[in-house]
Coordinates of C-alpha atoms and ligand atoms in Angstrom, one line a residue:
X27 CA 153.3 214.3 76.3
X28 CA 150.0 213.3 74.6
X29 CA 149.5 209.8 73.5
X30 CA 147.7 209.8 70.1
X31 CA 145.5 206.8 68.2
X32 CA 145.1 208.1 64.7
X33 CA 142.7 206.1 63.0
X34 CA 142.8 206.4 59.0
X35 CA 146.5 207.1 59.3
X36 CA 147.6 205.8 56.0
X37 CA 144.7 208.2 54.1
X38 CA 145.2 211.2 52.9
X39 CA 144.2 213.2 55.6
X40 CA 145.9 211.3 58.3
X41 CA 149.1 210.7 57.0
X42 CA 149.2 214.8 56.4
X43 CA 148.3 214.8 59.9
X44 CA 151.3 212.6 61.4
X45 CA 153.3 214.7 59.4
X46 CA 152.2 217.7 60.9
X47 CA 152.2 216.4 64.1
X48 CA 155.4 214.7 64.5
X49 CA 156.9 217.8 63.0
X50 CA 154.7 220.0 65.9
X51 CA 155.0 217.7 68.8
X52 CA 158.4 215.5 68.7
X53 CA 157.5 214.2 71.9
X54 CA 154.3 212.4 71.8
X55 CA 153.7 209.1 70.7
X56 CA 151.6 208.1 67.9
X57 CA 149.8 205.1 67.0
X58 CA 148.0 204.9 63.4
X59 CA 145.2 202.0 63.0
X60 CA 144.4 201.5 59.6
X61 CA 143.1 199.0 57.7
X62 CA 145.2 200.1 54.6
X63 CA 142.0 199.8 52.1
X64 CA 142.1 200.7 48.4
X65 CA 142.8 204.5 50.2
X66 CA 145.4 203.5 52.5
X67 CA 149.0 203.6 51.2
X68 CA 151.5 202.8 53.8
X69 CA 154.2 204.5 52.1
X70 CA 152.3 207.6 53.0
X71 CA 153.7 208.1 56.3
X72 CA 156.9 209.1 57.7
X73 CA 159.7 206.9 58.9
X74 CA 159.8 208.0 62.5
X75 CA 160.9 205.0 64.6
X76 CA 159.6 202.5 66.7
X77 CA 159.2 204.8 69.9
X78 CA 157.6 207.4 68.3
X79 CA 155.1 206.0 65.7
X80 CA 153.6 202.4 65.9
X81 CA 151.6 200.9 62.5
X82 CA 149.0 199.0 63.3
X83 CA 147.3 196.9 60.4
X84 CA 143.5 196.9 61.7
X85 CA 140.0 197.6 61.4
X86 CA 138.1 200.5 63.8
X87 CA 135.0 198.1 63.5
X88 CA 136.6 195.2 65.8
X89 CA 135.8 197.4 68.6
X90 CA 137.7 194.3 71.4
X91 CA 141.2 195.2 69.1
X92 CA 140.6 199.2 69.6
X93 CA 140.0 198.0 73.0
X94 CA 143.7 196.3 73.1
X95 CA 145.2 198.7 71.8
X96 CA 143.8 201.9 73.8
X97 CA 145.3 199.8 76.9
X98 CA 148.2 198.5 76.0
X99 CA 149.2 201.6 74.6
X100 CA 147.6 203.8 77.1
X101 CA 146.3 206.0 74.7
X102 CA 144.6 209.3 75.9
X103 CA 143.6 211.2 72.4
X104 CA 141.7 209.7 69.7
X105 CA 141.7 211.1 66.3
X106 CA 139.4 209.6 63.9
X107 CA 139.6 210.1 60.4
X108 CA 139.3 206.3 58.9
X109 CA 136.2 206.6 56.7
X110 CA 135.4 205.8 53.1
X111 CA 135.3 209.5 52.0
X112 CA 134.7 209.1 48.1
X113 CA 130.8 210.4 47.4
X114 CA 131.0 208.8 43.5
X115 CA 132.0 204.9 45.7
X116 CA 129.3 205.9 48.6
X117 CA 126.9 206.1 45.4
X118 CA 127.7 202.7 43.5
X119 CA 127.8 201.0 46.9
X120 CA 126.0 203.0 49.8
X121 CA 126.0 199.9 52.6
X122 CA 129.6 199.2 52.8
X123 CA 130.1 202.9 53.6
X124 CA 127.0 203.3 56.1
X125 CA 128.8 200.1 57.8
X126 CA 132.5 201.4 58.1
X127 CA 131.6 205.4 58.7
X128 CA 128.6 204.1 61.3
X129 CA 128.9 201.2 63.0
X130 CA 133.2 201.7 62.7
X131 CA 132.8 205.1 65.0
X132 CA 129.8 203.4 67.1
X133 CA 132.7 200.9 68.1
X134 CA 135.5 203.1 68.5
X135 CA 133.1 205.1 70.8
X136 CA 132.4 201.9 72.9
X137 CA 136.4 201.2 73.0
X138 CA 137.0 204.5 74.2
X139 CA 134.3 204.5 76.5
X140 CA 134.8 200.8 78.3
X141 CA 138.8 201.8 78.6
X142 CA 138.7 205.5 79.7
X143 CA 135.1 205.7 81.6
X144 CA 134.2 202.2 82.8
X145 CA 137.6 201.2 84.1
X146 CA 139.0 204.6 84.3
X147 CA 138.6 207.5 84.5
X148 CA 141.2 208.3 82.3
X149 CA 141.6 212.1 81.1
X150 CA 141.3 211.7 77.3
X151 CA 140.1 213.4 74.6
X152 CA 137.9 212.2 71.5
X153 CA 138.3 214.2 68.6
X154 CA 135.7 213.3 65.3
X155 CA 136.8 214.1 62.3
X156 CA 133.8 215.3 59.9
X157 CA 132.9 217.0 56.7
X158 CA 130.5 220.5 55.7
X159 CA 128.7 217.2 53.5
X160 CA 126.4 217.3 56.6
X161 CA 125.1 220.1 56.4
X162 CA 123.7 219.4 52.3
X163 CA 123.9 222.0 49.4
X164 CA 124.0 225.7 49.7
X165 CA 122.4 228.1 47.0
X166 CA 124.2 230.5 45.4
X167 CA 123.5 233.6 47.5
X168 CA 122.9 231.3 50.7
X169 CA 125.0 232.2 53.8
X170 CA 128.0 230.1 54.6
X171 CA 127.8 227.0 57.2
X172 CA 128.2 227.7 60.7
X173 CA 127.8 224.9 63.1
X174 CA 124.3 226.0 63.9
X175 CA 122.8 225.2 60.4
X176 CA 120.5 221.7 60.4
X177 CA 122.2 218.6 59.0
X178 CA 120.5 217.8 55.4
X179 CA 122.9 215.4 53.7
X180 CA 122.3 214.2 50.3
X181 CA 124.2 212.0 49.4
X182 CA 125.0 208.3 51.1
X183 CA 128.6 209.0 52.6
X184 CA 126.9 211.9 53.5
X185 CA 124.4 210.8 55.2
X186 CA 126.9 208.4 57.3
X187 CA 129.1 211.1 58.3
X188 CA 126.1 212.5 59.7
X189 CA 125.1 209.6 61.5
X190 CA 128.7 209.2 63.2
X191 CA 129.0 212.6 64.0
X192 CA 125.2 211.9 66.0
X193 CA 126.8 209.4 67.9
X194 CA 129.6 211.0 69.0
X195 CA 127.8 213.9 70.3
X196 CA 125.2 211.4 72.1
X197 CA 128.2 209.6 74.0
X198 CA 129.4 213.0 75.2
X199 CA 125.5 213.6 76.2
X200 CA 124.4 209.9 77.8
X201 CA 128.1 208.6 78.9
X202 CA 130.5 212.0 79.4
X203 CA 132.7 211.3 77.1
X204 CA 134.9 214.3 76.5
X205 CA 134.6 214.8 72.3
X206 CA 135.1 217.0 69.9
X207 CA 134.0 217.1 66.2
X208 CA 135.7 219.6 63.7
X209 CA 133.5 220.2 59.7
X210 CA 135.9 221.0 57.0
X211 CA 135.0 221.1 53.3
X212 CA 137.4 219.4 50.3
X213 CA 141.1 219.3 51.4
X214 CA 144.0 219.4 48.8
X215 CA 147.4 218.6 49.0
X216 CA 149.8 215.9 48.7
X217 CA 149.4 212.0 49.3
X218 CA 145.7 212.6 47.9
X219 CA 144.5 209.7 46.5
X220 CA 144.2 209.8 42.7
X221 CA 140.4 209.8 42.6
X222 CA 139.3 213.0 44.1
X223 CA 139.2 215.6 41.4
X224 CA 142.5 217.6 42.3
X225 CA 144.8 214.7 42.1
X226 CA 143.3 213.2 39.5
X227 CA 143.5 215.4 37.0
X228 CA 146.9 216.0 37.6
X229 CA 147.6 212.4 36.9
X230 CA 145.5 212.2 33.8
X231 CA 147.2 215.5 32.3
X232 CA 151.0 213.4 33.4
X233 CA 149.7 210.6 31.3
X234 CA 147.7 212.3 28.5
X235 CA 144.3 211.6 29.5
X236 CA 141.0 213.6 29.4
X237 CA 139.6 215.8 32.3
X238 CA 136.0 214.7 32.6
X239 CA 134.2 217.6 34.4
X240 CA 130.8 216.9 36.3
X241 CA 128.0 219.1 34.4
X242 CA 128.8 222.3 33.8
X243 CA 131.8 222.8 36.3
X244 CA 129.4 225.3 37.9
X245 CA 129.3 223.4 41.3
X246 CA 131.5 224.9 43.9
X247 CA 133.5 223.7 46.9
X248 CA 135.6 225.3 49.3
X249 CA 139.1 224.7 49.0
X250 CA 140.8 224.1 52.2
X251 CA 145.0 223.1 52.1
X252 CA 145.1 219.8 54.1
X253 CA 148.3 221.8 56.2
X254 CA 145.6 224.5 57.2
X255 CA 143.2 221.6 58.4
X256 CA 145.9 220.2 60.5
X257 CA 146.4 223.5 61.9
X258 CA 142.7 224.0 62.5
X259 CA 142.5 220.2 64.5
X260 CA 145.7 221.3 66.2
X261 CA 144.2 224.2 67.6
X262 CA 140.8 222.1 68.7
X263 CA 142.7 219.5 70.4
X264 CA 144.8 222.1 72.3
X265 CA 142.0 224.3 73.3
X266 CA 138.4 223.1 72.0
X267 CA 135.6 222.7 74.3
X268 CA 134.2 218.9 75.0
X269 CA 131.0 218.8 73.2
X270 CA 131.7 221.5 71.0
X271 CA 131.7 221.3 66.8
X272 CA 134.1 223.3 65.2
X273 CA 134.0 224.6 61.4
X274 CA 137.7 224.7 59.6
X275 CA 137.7 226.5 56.6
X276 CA 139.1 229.5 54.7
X277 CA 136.8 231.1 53.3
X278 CA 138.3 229.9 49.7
X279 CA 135.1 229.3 47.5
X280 CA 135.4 228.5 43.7
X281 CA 133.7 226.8 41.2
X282 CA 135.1 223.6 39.6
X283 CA 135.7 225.0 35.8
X284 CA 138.1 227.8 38.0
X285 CA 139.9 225.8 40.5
X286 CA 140.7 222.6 36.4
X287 CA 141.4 225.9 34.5
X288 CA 144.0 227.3 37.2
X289 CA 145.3 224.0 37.5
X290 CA 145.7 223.1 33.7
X291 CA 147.5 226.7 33.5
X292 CA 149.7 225.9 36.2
X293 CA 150.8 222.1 34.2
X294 CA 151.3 224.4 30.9
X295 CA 153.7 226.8 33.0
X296 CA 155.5 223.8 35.1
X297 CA 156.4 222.2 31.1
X298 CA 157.6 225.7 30.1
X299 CA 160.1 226.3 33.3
X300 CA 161.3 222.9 33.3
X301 CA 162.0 221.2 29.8
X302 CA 163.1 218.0 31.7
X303 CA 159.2 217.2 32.1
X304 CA 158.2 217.1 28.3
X305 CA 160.6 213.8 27.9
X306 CA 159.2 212.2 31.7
X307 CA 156.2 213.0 30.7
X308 CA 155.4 212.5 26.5
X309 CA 151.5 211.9 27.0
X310 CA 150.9 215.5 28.5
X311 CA 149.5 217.9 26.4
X312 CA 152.5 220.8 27.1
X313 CA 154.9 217.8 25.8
X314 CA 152.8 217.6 22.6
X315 CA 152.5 221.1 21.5
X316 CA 148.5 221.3 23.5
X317 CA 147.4 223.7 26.2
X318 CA 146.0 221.4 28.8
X319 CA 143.0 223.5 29.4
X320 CA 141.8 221.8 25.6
X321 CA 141.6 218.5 27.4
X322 CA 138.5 219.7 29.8
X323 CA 135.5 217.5 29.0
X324 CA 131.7 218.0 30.7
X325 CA 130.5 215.0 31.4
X326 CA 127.3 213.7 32.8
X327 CA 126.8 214.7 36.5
X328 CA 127.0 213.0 39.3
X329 CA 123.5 212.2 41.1
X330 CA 122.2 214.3 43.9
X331 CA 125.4 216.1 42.6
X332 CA 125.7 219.1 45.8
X333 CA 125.7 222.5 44.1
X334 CA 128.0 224.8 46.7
X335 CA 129.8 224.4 50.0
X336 CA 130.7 226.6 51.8
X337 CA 132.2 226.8 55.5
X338 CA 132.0 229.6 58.0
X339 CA 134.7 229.6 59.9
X340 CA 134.5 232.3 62.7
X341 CA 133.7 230.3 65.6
X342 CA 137.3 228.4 65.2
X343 CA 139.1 232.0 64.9
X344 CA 137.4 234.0 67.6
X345 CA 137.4 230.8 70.4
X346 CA 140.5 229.5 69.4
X347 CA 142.5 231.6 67.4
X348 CA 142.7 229.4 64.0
X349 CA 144.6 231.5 61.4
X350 CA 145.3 229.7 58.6
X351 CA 148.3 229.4 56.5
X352 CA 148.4 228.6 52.4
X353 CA 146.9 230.5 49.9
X354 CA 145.0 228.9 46.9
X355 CA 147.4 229.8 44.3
X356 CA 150.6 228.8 46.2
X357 CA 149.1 225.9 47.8
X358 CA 147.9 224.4 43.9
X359 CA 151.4 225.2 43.2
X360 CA 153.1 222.9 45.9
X361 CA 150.5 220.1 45.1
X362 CA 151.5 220.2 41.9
X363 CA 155.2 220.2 42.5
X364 CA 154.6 217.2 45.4
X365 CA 152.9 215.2 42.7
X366 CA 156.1 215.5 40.0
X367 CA 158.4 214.7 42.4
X368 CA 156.5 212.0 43.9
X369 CA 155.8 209.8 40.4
X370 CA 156.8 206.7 42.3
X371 CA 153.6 207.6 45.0
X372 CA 151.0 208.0 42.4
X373 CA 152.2 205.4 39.9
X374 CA 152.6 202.3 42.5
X375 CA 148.3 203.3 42.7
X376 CA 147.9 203.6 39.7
X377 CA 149.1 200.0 38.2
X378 CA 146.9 198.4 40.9
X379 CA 144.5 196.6 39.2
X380 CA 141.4 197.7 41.5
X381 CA 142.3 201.2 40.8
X382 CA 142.2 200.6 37.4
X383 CA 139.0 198.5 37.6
X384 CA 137.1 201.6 39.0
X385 CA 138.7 204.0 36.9
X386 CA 137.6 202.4 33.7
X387 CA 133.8 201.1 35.2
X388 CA 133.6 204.7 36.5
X389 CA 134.3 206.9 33.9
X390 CA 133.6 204.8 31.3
X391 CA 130.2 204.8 32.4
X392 CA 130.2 208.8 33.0
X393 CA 128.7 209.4 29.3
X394 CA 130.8 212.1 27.2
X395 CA 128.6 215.3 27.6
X396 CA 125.8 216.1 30.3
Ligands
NAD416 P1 141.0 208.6 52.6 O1 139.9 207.9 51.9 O2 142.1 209.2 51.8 O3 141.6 207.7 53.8 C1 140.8 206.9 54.6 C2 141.7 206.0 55.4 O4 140.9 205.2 56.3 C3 142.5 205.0 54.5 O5 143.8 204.9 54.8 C4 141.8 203.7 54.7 O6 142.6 202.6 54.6 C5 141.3 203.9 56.1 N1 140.1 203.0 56.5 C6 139.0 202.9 55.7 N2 138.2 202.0 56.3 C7 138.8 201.6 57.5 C8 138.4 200.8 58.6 N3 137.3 200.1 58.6 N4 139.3 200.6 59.6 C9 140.5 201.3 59.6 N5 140.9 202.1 58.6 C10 140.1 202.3 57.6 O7 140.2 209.8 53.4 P2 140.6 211.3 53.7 O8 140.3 212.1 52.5 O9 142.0 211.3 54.3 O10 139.5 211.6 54.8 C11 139.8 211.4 56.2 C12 138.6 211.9 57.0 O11 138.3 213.2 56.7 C13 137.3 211.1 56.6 O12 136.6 210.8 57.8 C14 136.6 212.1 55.8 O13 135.2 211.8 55.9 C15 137.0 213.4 56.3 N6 136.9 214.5 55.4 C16 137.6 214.5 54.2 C17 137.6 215.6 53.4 C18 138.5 215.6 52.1 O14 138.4 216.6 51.4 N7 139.2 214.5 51.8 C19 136.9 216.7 53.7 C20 136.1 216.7 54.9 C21 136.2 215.6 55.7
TYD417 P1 135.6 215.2 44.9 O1 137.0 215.4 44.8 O2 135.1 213.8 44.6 O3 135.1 215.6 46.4 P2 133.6 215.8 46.9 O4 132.7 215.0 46.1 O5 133.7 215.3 48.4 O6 133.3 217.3 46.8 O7 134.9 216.2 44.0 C1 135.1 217.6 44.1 C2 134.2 218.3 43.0 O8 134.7 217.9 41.7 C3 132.8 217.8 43.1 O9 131.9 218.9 42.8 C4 132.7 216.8 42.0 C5 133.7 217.3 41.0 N1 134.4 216.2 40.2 C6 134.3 216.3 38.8 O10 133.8 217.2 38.2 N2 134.9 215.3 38.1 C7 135.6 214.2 38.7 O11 136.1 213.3 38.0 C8 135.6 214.2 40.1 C9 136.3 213.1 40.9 C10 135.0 215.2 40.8

């Protein structure tokens, strides 16, 4: 029975993550530390009981509370996913990001290493949870990422990701602490937080608004199904070696323009099965006689805007037998169908007034064609 500190629990990621592993591992205990930020919906996560999961409202920068908690608890895995992940928010306002994605894993390092090195040892296990953003922006014929290619990141989250993932890997080196880090490129799925481009554009097509599309759409990411990526730390956790990175991907590469286009087409088919939407939904463009695909806009694109990710997986298959699960296709499908059954998920976000606020300063700032 493993005893687990997520950190970032009530994120998107996170939450997908208890899920998963509550589901996977019935017996272990799970704590989630989160300081429920604009990203953190509490609602997010499973009811599982007191003895099994344990909400704890706080920040993974006050490093003496970690401390607490890894004690009292007696915590033996850390999983650390609490970051601000949005690139567009790293790039209005770059030092709040360096200070939580930095110096908030530089003190969860320290926690973990007073409690399970100093006054241990304690067996444990570290596990850092990353992004291909690292490694910068691939060309269009350019080989895929392996964990051998030299960071380059371009943009300020980034760039902080990178920096956290150094110290991780120097506290294995200088003080033995047993870590792993796993890279992943852009997750979907559900609980996604309306302001990454999957989820919201299924919002704005719900409630009639445009789709504003970076540049051309021409920039490419590669599409992992947040499920998979559970899968993929799952397997790390179980089997990874200390020090070692590990890549998660599925080789599942597409442009922007395809991944909005095979998502407005899959809207315009959910209005056509189910007539019931048309009246929930009177804004969308299926309830008003429009294709959805009509509402794509190309708007002006984001700065130091990366052109292609793209992850090589290989290491994580051959070493520890990572086989992933979803397909694209059925995977956009269940995102979907989470998202219009889950109204009351998205819409409690959406009539804060902060997300609002950045809604309207970003977008209404974006410009109307590149
Ligand atoms: P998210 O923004 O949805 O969630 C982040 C969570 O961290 C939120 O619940 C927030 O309240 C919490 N948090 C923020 N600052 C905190 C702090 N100081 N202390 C405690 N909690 C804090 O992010 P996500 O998309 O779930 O990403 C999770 C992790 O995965 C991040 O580290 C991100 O860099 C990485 N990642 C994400 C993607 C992706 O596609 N979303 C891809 C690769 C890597
Ligand atoms: P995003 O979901 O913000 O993730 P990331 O920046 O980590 O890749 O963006 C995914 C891609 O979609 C990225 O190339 C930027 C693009 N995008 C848009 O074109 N319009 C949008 O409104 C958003 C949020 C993203």
């Amino acid at each position: 029975m493993a005893r687990l500190l997520v950190t970032g629990g009530a994120g998107f990621i996170g939450a997908n993550f208890v899920h998963y592993w509550s589901r996977r591992h019935p017996d272990d205990r799970l704590v989630v530390l989160d300081a429920l930020t604009y990203a953190g919906v509490r609602e997010s996560l499973p009811e599982l009981g007191d003895e099994r999961l344990r909400f704890v409202a706080g920040d993974v920068r006050d490093q003496a509370g970690v401390e607490g908690l890894l004690r009292a608890e007696r915590l033996d895995t850390v999983v650390h996913f609490a970051a601000e992940s949005h690139v567009d928010r790293s790039i209005a306002g770059p030092r709040h990001v360096v200070d939580v994605n930095v110096l908030g894993t530089l003190s969860l390092l320290e926690a973990a290493r007073r409690v399970w090195i100093e006054d241990g040892p304690v067996a444990h296990r570290f596990h850092h949870v990353s992004t291909d953003e690292v490694y910068g922006s691939l060309g269009p014929e350019d080989p895929p990422f392996t964990e051998a290619t030299p960071y380059a990141p371009n943009s300020p989250y980034a760039a902080s990701k990178a920096a956290a993932d150094h110290l991780v890997r120097a506290y294995h080196e200088t003080y033995g602490l047993a870590v792993t880090i796993s890279n992943c490129s852009n997750n979907y799925g559900p609980y996604h937080f309306p302001e990454k481009l999957i989820p919201l554009f299924i919002v704005n097509l719900l409630e009639g608004r445009d789709l504003p599309l970076y540049g051309e759409g021409v920039n490419v990411r590669d599409w992992l199904h947040v499920e998979d990526h559970c899968r993929g730390i799952e397997r790390v956790l179980a089997a990874g070696r200390s020090g070692r990175v590990y890549n998660i991907g599925t080789r599942n590469e597409r442009s922007n323009l395809e991944v909005v286009e095979q998502l407005c087409l899959a809207v315009d088919a959910a209005f056509e099965r189910d007539g019931g939407l048309a009246s929930r939904f009177p804004e969308a463009p299926p309830a008003r006689g429009e294709r959805c695909g009509a509402r794509i806009r190309f708007v002006r694109d984001r700065p130091g805007h990366d052109l292609r990710y793209a992850i090589d997986p290989t290491r994580l298959e051959t070493e520890l037998g990572f086989a992933p699960r979803v397909e694209f296709a059925a995977g956009l499908e269940d995102t979907l169908r989470w998202y219009l059954d889950h109204e009351d998920w998205w819409r409690r976000i959406l009539e804060r007034g902060s997300y609002r606020e950045w809604i309207r300063r970003h977008y209404g700032e974006a410009g109307d064609a590149p």
